[in-house]
PDB file of C-alpha atoms in Angstrom:
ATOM      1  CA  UNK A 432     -67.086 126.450 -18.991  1.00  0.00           C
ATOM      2  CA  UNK A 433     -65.769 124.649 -21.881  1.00  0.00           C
ATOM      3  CA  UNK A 434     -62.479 123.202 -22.655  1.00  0.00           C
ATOM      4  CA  UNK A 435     -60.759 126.303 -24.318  1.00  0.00           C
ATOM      5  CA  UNK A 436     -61.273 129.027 -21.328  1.00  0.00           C
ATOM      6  CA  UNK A 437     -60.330 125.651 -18.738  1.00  0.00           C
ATOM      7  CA  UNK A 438     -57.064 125.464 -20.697  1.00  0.00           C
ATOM      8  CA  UNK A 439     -56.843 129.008 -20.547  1.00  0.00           C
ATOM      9  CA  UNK A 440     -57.903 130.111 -17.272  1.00  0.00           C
ATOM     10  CA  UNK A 441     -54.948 127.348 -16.159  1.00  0.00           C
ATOM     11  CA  UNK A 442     -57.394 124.533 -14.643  1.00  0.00           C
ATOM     12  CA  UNK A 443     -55.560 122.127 -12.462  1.00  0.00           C
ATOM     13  CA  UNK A 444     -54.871 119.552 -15.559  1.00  0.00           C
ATOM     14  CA  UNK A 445     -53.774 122.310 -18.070  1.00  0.00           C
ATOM     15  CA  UNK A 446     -50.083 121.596 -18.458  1.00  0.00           C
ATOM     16  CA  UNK A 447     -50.792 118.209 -18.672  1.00  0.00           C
ATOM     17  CA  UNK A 448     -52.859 118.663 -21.512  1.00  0.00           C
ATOM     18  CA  UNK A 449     -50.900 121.135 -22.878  1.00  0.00           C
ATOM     19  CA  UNK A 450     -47.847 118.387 -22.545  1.00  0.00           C
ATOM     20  CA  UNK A 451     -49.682 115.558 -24.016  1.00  0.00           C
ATOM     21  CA  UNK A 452     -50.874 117.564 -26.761  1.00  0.00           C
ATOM     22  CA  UNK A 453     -46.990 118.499 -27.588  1.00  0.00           C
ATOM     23  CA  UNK A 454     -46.456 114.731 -27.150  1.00  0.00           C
ATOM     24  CA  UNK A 455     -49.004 113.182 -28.948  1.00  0.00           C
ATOM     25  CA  UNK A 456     -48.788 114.993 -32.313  1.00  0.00           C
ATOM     26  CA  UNK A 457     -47.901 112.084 -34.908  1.00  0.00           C
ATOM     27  CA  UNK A 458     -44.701 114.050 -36.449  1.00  0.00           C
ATOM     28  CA  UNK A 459     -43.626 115.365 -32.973  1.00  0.00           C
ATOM     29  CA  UNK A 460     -44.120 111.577 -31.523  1.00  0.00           C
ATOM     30  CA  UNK A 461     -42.127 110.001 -34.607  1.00  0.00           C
ATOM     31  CA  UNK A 462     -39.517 112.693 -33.715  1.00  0.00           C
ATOM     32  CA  UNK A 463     -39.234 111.250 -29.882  1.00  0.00           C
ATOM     33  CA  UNK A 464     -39.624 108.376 -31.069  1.00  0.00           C
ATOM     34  CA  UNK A 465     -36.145 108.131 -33.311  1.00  0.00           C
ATOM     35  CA  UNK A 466     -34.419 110.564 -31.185  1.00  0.00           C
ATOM     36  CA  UNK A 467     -34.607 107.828 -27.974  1.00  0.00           C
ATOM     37  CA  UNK A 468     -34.152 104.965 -30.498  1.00  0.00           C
ATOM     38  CA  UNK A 469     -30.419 106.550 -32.335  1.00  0.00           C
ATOM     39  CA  UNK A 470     -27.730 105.096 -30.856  1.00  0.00           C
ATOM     40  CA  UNK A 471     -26.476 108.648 -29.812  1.00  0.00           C
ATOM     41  CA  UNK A 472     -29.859 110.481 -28.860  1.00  0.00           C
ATOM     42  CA  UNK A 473     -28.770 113.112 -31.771  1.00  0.00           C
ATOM     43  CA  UNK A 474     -30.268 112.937 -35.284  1.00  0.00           C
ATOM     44  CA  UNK A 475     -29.368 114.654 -38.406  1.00  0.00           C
ATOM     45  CA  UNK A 476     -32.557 116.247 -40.391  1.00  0.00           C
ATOM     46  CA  UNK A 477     -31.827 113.535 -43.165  1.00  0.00           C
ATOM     47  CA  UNK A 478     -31.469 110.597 -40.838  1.00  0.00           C
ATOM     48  CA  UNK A 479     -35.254 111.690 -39.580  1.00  0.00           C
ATOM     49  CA  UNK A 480     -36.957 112.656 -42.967  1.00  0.00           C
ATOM     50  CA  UNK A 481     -35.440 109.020 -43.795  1.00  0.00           C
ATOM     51  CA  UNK A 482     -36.569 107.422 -40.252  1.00  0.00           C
ATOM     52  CA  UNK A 483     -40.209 108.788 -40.089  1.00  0.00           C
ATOM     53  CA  UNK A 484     -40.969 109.318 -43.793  1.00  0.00           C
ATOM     54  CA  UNK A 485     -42.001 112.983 -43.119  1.00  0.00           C
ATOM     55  CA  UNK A 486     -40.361 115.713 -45.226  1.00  0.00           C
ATOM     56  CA  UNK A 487     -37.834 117.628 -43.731  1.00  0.00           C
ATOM     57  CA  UNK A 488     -40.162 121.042 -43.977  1.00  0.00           C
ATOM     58  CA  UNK A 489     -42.443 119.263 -41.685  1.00  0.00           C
ATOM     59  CA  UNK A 490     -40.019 118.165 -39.483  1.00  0.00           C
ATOM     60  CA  UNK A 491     -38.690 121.521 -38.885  1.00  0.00           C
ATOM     61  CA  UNK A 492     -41.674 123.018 -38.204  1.00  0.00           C
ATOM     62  CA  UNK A 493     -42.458 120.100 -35.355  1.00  0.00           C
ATOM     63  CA  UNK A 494     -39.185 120.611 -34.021  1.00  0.00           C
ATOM     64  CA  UNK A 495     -39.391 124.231 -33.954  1.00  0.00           C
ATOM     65  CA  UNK A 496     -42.430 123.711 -31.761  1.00  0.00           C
ATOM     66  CA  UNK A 497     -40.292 120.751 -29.665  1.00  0.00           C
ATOM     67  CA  UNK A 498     -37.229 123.551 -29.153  1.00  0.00           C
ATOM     68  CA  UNK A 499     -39.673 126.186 -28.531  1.00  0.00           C
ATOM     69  CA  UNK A 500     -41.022 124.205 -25.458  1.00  0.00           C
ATOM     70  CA  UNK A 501     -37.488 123.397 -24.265  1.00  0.00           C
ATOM     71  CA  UNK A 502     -37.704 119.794 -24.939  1.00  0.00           C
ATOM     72  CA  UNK A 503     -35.471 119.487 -27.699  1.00  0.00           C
ATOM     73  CA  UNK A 504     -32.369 121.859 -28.461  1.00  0.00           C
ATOM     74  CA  UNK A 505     -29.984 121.720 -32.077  1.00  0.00           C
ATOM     75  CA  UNK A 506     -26.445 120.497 -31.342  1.00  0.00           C
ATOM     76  CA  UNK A 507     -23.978 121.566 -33.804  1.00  0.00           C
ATOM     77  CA  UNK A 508     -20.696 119.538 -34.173  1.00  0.00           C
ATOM     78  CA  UNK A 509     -18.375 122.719 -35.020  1.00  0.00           C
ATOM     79  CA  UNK A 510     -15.592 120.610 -37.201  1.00  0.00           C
ATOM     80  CA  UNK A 511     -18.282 119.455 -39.479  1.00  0.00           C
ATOM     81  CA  UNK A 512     -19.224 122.468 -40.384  1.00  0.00           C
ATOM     82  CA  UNK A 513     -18.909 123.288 -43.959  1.00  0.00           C
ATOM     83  CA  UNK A 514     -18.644 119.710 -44.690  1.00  0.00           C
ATOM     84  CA  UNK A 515     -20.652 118.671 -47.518  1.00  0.00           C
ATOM     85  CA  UNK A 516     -21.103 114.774 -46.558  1.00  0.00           C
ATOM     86  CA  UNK A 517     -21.175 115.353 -43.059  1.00  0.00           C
ATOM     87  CA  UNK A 518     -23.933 116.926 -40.690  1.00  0.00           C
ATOM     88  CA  UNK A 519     -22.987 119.571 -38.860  1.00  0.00           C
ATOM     89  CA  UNK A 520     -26.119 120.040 -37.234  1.00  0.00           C
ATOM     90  CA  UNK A 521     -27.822 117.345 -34.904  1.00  0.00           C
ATOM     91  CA  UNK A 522     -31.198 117.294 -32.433  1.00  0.00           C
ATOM     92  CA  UNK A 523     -31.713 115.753 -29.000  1.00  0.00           C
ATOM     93  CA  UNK A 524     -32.780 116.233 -25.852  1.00  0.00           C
ATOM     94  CA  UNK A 525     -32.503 119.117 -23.166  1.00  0.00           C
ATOM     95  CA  UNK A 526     -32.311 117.948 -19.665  1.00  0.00           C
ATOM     96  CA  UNK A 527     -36.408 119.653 -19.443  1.00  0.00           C
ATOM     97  CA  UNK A 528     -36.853 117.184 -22.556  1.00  0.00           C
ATOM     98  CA  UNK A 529     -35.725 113.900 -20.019  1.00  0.00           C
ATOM     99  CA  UNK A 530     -37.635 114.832 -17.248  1.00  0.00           C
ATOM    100  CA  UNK A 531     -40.858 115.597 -19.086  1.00  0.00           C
ATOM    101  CA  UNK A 532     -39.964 111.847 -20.949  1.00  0.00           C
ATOM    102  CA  UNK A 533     -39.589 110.019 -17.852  1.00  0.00           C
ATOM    103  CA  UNK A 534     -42.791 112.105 -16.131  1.00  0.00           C
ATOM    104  CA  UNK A 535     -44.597 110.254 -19.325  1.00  0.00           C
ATOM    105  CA  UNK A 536     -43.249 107.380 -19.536  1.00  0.00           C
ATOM    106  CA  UNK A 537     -41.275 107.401 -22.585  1.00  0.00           C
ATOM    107  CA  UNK A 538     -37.854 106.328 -20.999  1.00  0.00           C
ATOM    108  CA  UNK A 539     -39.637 102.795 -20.489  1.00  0.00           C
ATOM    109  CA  UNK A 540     -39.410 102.462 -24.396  1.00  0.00           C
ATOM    110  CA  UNK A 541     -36.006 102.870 -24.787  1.00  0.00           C
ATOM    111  CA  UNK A 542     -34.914  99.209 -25.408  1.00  0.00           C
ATOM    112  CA  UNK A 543     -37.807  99.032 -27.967  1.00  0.00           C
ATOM    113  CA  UNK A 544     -37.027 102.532 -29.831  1.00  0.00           C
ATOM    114  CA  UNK A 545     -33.400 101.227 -29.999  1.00  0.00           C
ATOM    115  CA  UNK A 546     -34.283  97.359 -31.404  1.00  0.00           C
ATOM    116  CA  UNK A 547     -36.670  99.405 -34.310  1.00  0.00           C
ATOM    117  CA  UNK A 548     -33.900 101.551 -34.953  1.00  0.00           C
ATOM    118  CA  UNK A 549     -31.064  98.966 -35.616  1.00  0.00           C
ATOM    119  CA  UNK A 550     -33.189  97.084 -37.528  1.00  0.00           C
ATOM    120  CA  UNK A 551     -34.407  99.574 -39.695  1.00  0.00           C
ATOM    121  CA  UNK A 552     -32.365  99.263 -43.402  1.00  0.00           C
ATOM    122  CA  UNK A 553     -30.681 102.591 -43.922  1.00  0.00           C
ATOM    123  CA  UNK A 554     -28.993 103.809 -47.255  1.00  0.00           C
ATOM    124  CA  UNK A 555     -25.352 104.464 -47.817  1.00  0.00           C
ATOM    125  CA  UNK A 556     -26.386 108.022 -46.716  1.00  0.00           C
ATOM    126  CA  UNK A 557     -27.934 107.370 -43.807  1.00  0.00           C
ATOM    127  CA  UNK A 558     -25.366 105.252 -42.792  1.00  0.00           C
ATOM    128  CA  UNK A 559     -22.946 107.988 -43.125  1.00  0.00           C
ATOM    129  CA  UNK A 560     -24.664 110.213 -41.143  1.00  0.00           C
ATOM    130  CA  UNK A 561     -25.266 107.791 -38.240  1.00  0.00           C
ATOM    131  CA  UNK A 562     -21.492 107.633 -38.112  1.00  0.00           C
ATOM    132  CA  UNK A 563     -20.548 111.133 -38.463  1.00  0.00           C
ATOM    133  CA  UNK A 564     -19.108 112.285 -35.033  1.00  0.00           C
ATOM    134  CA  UNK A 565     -21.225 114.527 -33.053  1.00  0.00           C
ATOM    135  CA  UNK A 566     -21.178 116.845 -30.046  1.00  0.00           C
ATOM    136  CA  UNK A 567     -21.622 115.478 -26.506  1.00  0.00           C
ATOM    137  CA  UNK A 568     -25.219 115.552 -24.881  1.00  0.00           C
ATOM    138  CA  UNK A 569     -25.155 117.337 -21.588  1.00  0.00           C
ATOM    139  CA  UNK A 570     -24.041 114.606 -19.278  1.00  0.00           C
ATOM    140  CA  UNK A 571     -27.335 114.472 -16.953  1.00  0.00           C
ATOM    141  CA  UNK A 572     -29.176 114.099 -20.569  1.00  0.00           C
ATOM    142  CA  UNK A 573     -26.275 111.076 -21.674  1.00  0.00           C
ATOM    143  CA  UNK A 574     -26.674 109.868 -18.129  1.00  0.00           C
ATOM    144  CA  UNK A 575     -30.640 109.510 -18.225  1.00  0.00           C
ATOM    145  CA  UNK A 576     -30.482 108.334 -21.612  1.00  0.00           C
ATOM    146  CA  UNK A 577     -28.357 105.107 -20.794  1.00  0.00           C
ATOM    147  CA  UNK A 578     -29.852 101.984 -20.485  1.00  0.00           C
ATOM    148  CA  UNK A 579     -28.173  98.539 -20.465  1.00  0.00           C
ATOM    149  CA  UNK A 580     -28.336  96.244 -23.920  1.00  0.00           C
ATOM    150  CA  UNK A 581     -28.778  93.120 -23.466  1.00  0.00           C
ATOM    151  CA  UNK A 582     -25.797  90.882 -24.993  1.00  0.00           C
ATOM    152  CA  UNK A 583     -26.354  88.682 -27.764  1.00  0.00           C
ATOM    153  CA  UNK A 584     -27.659  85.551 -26.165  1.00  0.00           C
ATOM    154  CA  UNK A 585     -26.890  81.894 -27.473  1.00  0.00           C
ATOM    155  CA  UNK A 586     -30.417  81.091 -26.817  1.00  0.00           C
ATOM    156  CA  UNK A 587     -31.938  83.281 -28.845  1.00  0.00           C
ATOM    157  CA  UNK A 588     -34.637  81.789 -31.239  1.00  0.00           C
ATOM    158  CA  UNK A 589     -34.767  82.228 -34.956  1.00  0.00           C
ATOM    159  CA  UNK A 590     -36.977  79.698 -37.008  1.00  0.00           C
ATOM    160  CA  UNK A 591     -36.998  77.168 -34.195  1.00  0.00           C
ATOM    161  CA  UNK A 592     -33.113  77.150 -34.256  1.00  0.00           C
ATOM    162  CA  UNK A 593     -30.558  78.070 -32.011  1.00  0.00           C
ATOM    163  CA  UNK A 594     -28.031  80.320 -33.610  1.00  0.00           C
ATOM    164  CA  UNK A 595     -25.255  78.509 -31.941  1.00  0.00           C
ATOM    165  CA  UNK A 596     -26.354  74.982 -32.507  1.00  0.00           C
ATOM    166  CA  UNK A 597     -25.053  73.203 -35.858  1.00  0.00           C
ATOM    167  CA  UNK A 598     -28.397  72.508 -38.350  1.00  0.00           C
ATOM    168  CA  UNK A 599     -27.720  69.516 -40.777  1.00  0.00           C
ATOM    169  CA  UNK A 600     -28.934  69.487 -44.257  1.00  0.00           C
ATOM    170  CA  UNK A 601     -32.226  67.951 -43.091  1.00  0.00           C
ATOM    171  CA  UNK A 602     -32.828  71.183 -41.177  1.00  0.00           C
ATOM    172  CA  UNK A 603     -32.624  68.938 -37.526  1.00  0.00           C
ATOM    173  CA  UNK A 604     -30.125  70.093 -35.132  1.00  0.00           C
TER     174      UNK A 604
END
């Protein structure tokens, strides 16, 4: 039997596969990706055809296929809509889309998808649309979502310097 009538005749790993296939495409991961990395866990179109480098047709079409299989629904912030230099319309999560994450693992890269995404240079534009208000995630979605940032710490290391410790000219400390 090969692989196509397993899949199809259900075999006991098919909605894995069928899962990991959704997962694993490279637009549809880059999606994931900078939806779990935004400070909000809602993206504009233009804040991910900047993040991932994809164009926006592509995009849609990935997260056509992401809403289709519940994972990812379109928020639309009502007031900004209308508004030429604000988006109205945002993508994120469903509360299907969390638990199939944390099934797979993704919710462990939370800390690391955030860190890329603040220190990722955005435009003026960009910028803008990261701080355009937005509608409210369903709260089990927010509540999943959350994760504790670690604070600034004075130890941190940069170039063999504290941050916090005076450098003189020299470059000693």
């Amino acid at each position: 039997m090969s692989e196509a009538d397993t899949k199809d005749a259900g075999g006991p790993f098919a909605e894995q596969r069928r899962i990991f296939d959704l997962l694993s495409q490279e637009t549809r991961h880059l999606t994931i990706q900078e939806i779990l990395g935004h400070p909000e866990h809602l993206v504009s179109l233009a804040e991910l055809e900047y993040m991932t480098g994809k164009s926006q047709a592509a995009l849609k079409d990935q997260l056509e296929n992401l809403i289709e299989a519940g994972l990812v629904a379109q928020y639309t912030y009502e007031p900004s809509t209308g508004k030429r230099d604000l988006p109205a319309q945002f993508y994120g999560f469903t509360e299907h889309g969390v638990q199939i994450l944390y099934d797979y693992k993704y919710l462990r890269g939370l800390p690391v998808a955030r860190a890329l995404y603040d220190q990722t240079r955005k435009t003026e534009k960009i910028k803008r649309h990261e701080a355009a208000p937005r509608p409210d995630l369903p709260s089990p979605v927010a509540d999943a979502l959350e994760f504790d940032e670690p604070e600034p710490d004075a130890t941190d290391v940069e170039g063999g310097n504290r941050h916090d410790a005076p450098v003189d000219a020299d470059g000693s400390q």
